[in-house]
Coordinates of C-alpha atoms and ligand atoms in Angstrom, one line a residue:
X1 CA 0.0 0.0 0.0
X2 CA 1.3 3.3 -0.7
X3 CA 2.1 6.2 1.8
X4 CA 0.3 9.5 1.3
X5 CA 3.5 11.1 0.2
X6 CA 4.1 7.9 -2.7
X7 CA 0.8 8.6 -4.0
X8 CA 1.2 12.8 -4.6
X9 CA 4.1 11.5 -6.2
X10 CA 2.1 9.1 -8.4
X11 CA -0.2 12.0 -9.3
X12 CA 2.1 14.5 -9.7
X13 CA 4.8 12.3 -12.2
X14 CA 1.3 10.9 -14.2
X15 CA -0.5 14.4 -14.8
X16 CA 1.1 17.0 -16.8
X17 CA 0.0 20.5 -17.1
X18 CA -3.2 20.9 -19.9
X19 CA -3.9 23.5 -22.5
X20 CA -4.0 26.8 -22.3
X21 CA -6.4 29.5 -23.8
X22 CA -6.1 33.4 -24.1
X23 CA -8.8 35.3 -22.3
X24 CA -9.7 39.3 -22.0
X25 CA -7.9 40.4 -18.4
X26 CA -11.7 41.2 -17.0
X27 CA -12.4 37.4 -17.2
X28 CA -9.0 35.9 -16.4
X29 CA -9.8 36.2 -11.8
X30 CA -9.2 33.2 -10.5
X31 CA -7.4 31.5 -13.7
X32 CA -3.6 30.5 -13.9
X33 CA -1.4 32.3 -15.8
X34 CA 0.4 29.5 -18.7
X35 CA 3.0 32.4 -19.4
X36 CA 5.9 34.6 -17.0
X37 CA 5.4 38.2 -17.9
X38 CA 7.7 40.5 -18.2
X39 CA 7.3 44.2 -17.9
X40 CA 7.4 46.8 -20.6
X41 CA 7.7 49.9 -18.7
X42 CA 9.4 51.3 -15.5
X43 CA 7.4 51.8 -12.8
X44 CA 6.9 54.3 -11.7
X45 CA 7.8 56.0 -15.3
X46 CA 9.0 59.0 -14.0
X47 CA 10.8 60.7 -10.9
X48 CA 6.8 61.3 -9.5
X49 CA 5.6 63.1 -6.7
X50 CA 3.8 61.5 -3.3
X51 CA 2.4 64.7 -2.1
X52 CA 0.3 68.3 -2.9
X53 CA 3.1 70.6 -2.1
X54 CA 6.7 72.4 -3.8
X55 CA 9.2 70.6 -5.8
X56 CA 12.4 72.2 -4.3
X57 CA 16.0 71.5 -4.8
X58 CA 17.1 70.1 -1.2
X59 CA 19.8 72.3 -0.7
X60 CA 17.8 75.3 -0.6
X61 CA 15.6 73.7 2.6
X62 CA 18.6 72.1 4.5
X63 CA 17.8 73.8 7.8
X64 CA 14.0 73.1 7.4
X65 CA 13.1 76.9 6.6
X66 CA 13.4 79.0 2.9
X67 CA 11.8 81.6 1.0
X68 CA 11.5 80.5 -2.7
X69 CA 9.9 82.4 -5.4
X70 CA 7.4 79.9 -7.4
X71 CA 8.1 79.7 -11.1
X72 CA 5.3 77.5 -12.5
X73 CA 2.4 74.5 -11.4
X74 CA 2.7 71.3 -12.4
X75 CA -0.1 68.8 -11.9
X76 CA -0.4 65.0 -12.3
X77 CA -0.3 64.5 -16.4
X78 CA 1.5 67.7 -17.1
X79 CA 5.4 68.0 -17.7
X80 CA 6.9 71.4 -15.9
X81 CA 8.3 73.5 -18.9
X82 CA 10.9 75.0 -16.9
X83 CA 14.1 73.2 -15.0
X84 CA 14.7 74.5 -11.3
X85 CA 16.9 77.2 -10.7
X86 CA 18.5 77.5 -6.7
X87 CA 16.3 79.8 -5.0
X88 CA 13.3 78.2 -7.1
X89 CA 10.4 76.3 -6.3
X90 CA 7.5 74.6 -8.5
X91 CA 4.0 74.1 -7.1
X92 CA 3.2 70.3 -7.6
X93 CA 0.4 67.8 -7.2
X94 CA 0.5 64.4 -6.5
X95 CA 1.5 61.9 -8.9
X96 CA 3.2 64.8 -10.9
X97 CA 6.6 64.4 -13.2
X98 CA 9.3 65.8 -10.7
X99 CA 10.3 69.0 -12.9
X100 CA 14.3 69.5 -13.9
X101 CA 16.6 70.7 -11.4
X102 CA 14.2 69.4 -8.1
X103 CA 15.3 66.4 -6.2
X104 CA 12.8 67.2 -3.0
X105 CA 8.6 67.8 -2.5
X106 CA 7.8 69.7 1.0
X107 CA 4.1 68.8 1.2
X108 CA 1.7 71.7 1.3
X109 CA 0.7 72.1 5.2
X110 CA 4.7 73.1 5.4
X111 CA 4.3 75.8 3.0
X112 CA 2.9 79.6 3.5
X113 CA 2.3 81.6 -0.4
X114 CA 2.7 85.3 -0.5
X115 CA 1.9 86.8 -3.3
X116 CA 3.4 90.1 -3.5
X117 CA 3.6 93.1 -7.2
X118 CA 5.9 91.1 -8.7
X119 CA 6.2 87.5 -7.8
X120 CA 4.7 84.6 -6.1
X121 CA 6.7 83.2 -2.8
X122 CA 6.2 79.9 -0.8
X123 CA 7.3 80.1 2.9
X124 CA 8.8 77.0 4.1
X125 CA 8.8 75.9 7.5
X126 CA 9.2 72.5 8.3
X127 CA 12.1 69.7 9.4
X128 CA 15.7 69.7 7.1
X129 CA 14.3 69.0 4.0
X130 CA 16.4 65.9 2.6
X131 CA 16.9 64.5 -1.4
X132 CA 14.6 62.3 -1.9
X133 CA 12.0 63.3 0.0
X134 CA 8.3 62.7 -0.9
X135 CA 8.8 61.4 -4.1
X136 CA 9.3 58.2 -5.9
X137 CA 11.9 57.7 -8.2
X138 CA 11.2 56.4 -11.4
X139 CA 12.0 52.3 -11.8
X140 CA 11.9 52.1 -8.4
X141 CA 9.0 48.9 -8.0
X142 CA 9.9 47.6 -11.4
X143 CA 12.3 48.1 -14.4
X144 CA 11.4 47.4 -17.8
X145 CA 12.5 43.8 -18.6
X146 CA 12.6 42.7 -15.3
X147 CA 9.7 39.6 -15.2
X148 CA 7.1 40.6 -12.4
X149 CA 4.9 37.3 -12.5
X150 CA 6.0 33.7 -13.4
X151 CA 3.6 31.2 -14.9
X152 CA 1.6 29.5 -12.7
X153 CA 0.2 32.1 -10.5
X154 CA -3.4 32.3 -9.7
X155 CA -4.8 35.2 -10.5
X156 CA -6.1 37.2 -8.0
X157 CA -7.4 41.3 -7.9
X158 CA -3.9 42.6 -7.0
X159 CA -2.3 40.8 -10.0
X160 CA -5.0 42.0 -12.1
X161 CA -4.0 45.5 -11.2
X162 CA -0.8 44.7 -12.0
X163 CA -1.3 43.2 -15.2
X164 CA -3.2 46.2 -16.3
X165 CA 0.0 47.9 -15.4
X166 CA 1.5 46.2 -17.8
X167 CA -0.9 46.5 -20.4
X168 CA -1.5 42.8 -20.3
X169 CA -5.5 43.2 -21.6
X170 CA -5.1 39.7 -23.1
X171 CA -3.9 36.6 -21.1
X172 CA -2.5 33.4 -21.6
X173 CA -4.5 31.6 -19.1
X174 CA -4.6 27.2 -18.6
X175 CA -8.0 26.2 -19.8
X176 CA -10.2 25.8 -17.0
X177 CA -10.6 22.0 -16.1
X178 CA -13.9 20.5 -16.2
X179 CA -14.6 17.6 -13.6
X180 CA -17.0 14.9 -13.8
X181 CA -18.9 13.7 -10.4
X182 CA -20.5 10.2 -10.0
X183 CA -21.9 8.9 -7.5
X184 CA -22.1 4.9 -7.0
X185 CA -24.7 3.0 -5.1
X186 CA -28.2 1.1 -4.8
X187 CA -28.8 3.1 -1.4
X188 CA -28.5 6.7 -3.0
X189 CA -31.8 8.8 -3.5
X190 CA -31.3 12.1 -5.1
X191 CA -31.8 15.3 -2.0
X192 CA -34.9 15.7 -3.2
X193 CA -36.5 12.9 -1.8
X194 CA -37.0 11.0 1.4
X195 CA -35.3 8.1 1.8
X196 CA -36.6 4.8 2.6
X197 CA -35.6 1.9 4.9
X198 CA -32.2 1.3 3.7
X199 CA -31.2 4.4 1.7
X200 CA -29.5 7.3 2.5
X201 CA -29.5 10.6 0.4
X202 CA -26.4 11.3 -2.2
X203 CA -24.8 14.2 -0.3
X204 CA -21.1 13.2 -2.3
X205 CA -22.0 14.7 -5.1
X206 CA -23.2 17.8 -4.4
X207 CA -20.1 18.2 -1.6
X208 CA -17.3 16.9 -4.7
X209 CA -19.0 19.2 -6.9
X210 CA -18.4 22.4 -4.5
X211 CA -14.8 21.2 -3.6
X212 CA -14.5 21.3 -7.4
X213 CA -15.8 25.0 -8.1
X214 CA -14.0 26.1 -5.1
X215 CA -11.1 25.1 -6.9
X216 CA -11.4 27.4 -9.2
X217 CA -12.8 24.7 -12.2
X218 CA -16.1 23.1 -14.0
X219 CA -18.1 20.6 -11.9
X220 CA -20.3 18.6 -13.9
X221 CA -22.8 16.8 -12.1
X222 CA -23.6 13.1 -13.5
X223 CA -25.8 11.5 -10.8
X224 CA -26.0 8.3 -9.4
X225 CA -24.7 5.0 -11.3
X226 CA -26.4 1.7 -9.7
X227 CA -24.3 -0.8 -8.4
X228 CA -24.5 -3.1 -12.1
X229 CA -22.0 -3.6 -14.6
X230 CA -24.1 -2.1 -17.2
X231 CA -25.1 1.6 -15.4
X232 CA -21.6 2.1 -14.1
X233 CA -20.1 1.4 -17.4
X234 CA -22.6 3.7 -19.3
X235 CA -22.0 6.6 -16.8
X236 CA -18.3 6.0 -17.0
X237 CA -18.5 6.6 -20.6
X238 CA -20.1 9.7 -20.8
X239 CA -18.0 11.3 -17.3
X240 CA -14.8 10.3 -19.7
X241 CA -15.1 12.8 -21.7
X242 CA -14.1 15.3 -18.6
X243 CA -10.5 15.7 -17.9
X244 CA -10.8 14.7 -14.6
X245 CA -13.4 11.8 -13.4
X246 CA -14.7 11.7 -9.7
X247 CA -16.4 8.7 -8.8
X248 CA -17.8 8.1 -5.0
X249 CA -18.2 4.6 -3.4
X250 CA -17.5 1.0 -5.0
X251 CA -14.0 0.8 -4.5
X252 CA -13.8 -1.3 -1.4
X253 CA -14.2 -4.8 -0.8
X254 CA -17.8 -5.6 -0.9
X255 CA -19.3 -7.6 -3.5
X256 CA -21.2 -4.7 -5.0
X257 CA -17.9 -2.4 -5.0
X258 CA -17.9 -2.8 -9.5
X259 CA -15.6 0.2 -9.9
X260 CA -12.2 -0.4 -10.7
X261 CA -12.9 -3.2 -12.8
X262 CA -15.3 -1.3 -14.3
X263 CA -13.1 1.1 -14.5
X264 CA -10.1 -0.8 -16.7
X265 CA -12.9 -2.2 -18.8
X266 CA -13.4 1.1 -20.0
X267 CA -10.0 1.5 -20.7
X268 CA -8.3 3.5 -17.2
X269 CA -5.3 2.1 -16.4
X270 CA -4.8 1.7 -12.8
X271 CA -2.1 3.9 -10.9
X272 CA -2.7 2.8 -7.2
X273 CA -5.6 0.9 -5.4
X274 CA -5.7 1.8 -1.9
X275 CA -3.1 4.4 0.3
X276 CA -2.0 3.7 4.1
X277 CA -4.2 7.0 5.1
X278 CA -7.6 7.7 6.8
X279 CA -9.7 8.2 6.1
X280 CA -10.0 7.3 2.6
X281 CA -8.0 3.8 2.4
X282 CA -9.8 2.8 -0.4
X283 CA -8.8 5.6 -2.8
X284 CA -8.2 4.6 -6.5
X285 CA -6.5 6.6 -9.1
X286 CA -5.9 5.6 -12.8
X287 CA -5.6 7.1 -15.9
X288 CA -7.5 6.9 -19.8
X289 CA -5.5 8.6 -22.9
X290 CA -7.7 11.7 -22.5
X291 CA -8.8 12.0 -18.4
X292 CA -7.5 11.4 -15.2
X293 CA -10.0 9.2 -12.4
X294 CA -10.4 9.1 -9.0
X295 CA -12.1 6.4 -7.4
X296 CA -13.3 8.1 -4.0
X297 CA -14.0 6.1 -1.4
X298 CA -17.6 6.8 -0.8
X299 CA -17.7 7.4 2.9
X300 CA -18.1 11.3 2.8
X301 CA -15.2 12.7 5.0
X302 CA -13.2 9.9 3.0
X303 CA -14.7 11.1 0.4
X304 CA -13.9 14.6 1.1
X305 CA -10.2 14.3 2.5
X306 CA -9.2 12.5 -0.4
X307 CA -10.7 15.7 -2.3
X308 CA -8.1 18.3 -0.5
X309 CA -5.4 15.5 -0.6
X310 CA -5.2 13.9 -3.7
X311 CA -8.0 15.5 -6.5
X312 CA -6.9 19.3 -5.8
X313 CA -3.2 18.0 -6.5
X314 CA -4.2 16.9 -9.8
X315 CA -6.2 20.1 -10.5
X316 CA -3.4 22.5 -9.6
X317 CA -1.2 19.9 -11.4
X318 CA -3.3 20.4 -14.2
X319 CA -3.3 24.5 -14.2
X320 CA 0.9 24.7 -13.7
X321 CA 0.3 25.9 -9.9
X322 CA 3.8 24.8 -8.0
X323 CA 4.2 23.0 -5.7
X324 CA 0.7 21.2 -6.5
X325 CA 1.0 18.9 -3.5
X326 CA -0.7 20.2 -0.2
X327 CA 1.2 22.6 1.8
X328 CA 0.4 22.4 5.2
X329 CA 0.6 25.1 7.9
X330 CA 1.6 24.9 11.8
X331 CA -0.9 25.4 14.2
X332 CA -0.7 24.7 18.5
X333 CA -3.5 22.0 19.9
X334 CA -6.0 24.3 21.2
X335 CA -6.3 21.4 23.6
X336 CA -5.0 17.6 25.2
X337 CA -5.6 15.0 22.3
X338 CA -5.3 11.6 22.5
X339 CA -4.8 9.8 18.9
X340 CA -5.3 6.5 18.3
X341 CA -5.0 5.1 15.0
X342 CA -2.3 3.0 13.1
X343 CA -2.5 4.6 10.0
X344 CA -1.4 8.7 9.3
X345 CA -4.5 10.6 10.1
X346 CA -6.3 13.6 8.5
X347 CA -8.5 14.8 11.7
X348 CA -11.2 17.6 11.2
X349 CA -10.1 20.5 13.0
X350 CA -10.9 24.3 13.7
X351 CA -8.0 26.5 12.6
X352 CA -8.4 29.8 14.3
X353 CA -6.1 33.2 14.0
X354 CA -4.8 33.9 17.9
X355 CA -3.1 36.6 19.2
X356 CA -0.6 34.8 19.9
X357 CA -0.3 32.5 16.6
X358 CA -2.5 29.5 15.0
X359 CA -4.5 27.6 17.1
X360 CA -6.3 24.3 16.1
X361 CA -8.9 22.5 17.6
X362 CA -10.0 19.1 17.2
X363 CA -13.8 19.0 16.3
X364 CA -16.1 16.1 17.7
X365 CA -15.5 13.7 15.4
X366 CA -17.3 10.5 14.8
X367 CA -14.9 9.0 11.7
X368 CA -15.7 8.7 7.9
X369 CA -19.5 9.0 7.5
X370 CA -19.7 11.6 10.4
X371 CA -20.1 14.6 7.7
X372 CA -21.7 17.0 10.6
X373 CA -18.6 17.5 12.1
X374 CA -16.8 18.5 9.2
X375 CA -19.3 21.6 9.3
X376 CA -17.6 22.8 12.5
X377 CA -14.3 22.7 10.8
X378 CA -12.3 24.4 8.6
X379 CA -8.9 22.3 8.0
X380 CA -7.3 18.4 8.8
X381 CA -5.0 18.2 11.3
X382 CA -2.1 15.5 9.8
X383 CA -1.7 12.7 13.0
X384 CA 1.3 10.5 12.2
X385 CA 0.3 6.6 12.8
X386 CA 1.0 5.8 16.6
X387 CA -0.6 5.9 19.5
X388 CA 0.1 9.5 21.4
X389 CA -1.2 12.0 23.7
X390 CA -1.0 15.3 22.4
X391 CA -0.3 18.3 24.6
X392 CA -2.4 21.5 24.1
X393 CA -0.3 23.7 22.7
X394 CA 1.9 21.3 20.9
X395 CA 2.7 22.4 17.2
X396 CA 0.7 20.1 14.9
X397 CA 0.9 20.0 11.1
X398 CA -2.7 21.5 9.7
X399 CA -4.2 21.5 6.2
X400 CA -6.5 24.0 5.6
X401 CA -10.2 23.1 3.2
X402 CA -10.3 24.8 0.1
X403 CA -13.9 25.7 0.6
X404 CA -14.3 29.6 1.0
X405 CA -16.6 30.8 4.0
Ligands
AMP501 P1 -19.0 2.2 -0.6 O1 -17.6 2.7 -0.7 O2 -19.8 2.3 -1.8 O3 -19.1 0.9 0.1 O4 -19.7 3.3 0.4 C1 -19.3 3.5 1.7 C2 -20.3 4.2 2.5 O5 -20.5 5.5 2.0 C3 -21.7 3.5 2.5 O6 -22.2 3.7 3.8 C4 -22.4 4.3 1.5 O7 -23.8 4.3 1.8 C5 -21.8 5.7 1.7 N1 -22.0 6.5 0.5 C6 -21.6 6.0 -0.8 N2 -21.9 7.0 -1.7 C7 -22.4 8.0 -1.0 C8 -22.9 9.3 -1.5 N3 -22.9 9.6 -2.8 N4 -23.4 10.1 -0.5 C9 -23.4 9.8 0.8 N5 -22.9 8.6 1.2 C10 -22.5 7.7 0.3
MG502 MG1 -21.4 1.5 -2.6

């Protein structure tokens, strides 16, 4: 049986990253960018002023006080026309060209005008005005040629910005993956209905199908196959023309568990059967020439945890994102834990932001079917197999749900 670390290996060395697709920047939030861009401009373009004020030359204010005669107003999108002579100043906006000859702003509560017959003066009266001050010298967050964001990175408001810096109004984007969701069993009713003796509601689906557009791709919805050769096989068929395949249930040992046979018989080639992990033991992953197929065990945490583990390392495997494996976080136990379990363990927990660092807590958790619980949480904590008491405030390994609240 494989270790949890042997199977993101498996999945990461089997799926490569898919196509890509240009799209207009107002549609690309949320997509992965297939290409590094470089910048074509410095930024910012020009010696620019932070502040309403006087463009001075330093020297002139080096004890903090001056008497300069103003020459000329300069505001943001203009060019001054003259070049700063000692004993000169030139009345500036924000985000205005710093004019020849001025290597200093002093902001505008500093400043007194007089305006006498001939001339217009600004009285200065403020700290030792040094070079540099309250302005922003041109190249000074990025240089043209220098590349500000590699492939790969999910695209969030703040890179959008940035990418309109850039001029970037088209990108080159992976193609959003589309994921099929099937759920297996002669128990299932649809949500809509109340079940009878014996059956239980299909709550896999809708919860894959979330994990899935949380994600960031396409969840397509294929219902419930019956545990028969022939409905399993149909609804494989048709879910194979996704890139990515969920099933749920039928991959244990029971007599009705049809999956990965069914699965090979439609032509997915088995990668691994079954990871040391829980829950989720009975995971199976293979691949077709044109989609990639989990077989999720269909116990719902299982279910789920094999979700953040294993099917969102294949989707940002998909879309470039490095690393794609999980990353976890540290948090401290909120609380004493005793674990008991043989096998590595993914433990619903509730990762809060303290004062004084992360803090996890161990929700009430009744194992693989207990969904409920999972509603109090927002994260696994990882439990290594062994026997141990935990102390509270013992650093822990955590890995947070994709879900967004
Ligand atoms: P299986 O792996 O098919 O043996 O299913 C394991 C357990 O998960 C059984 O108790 C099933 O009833 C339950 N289960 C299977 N599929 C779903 C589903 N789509 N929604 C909720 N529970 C499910
Ligand atoms: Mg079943």
């Amino acid at each position: 049986m494989l270790t949890v670390v042997e199977a993101l290996d498996a999945i990461t060395s089997v799926v490569a990253p898919g196509p890509v697709e240009s799209v207009p920047l107002a549609q690309a939030l949320g997509r992965v960018l297939a290409d590094g861009v470089d910048s074509d401009i410095d930024s910012p373009p020009f010696d620019k002023s932070l502040m309403d004020g006087f463009a001075v030359r330093a020297k002139d204010v080096a004890t903090g006080t001056a008497r300069l005669v103003v020459v000329e107003e300069v505001t943001a999108g203009e060019v001054a026309e003259k070049s700063l002579e000692t004993g000169q100043a030139i009345q500036i906006m924000t985000g205005a060209p710093i004019p020849d000859g001025a290597d200093a702003v002093v902001r505008i509560e500093d400043t007194e005008v007089e305006i006498d017959q001939q001339q217009t003066l600004v009285k200065i009266d403020t700290r030792p005005v040094t070079t540099g001050q309250d302005m922003i010298q041109q190249g000074t967050s990025m240089r043209r040629g220098d590349t500000v964001m590699p492939a790969g990175r999910r695209l969030r408001p703040q890179e959008l910005g940035l990418l309109a810096e850039l001029g970037q109004h088209t990108l080159l984007v992976h193609r959003q993956v589309t994921v099929g969701v099937l759920a297996t069993g002669d128990e299932l009713v649809t949500i809509d209905r109340q079940p009878q003796a014996g059956q239980i509601r299909n709550s896999n689906e809708s919860m894959l199908a979330a994990q899935v557009r949380a994600c960031g791709a396409v969840a397509r919805e294929l219902g419930i196959a019956r545990d028969n050769p022939e409905d399993l096989a149909a609804k494989i068929r048709e879910g194979l023309d996704c890139d990515i395949l969920l099933l749920s249930g039928g991959v244990s040992a029971g007599r009705l568990d049809l999956v990965p046979e069914q699965l090979e018989a439609a032509g997915v080639t088995q990668v691994f059967h079954k990871v040391k992990v829980k829950p989720g033991k009975p995971v199976w992953f293979g691949t077709s020439e044109d989609a990639i197929v989990f077989g999720l065990p269909g116990n719902p945490v299982s279910s789920m945890v094999c979700f953040e583990l294993f099917v969102r390392t294949a989707l940002r495997r998909l879309v470039g994102t490095d690393p794609a494996i999980p990353c976890p976080t540290a948090a401290r136990l909120a609380c004493d834990f005793e674990f008991r379990g043989d096998r590595p363990t993914y433990f619903p927990g509730r990762l809060e932001n303290q004062p004084d660092g992360p803090r996890v807590t161990p929700v009430n958790w009744h194992g693989s079917s207990d969904l409920r619980s999972t509603a109090d949480a927002n994260s696994m904590i990882h439990f290594p197999a062994g026997d141990q008491l935990y102390q509270a405030r013992q650093w822990v390994e955590v890995h947070e749900w994709a879900g967004r609240a």
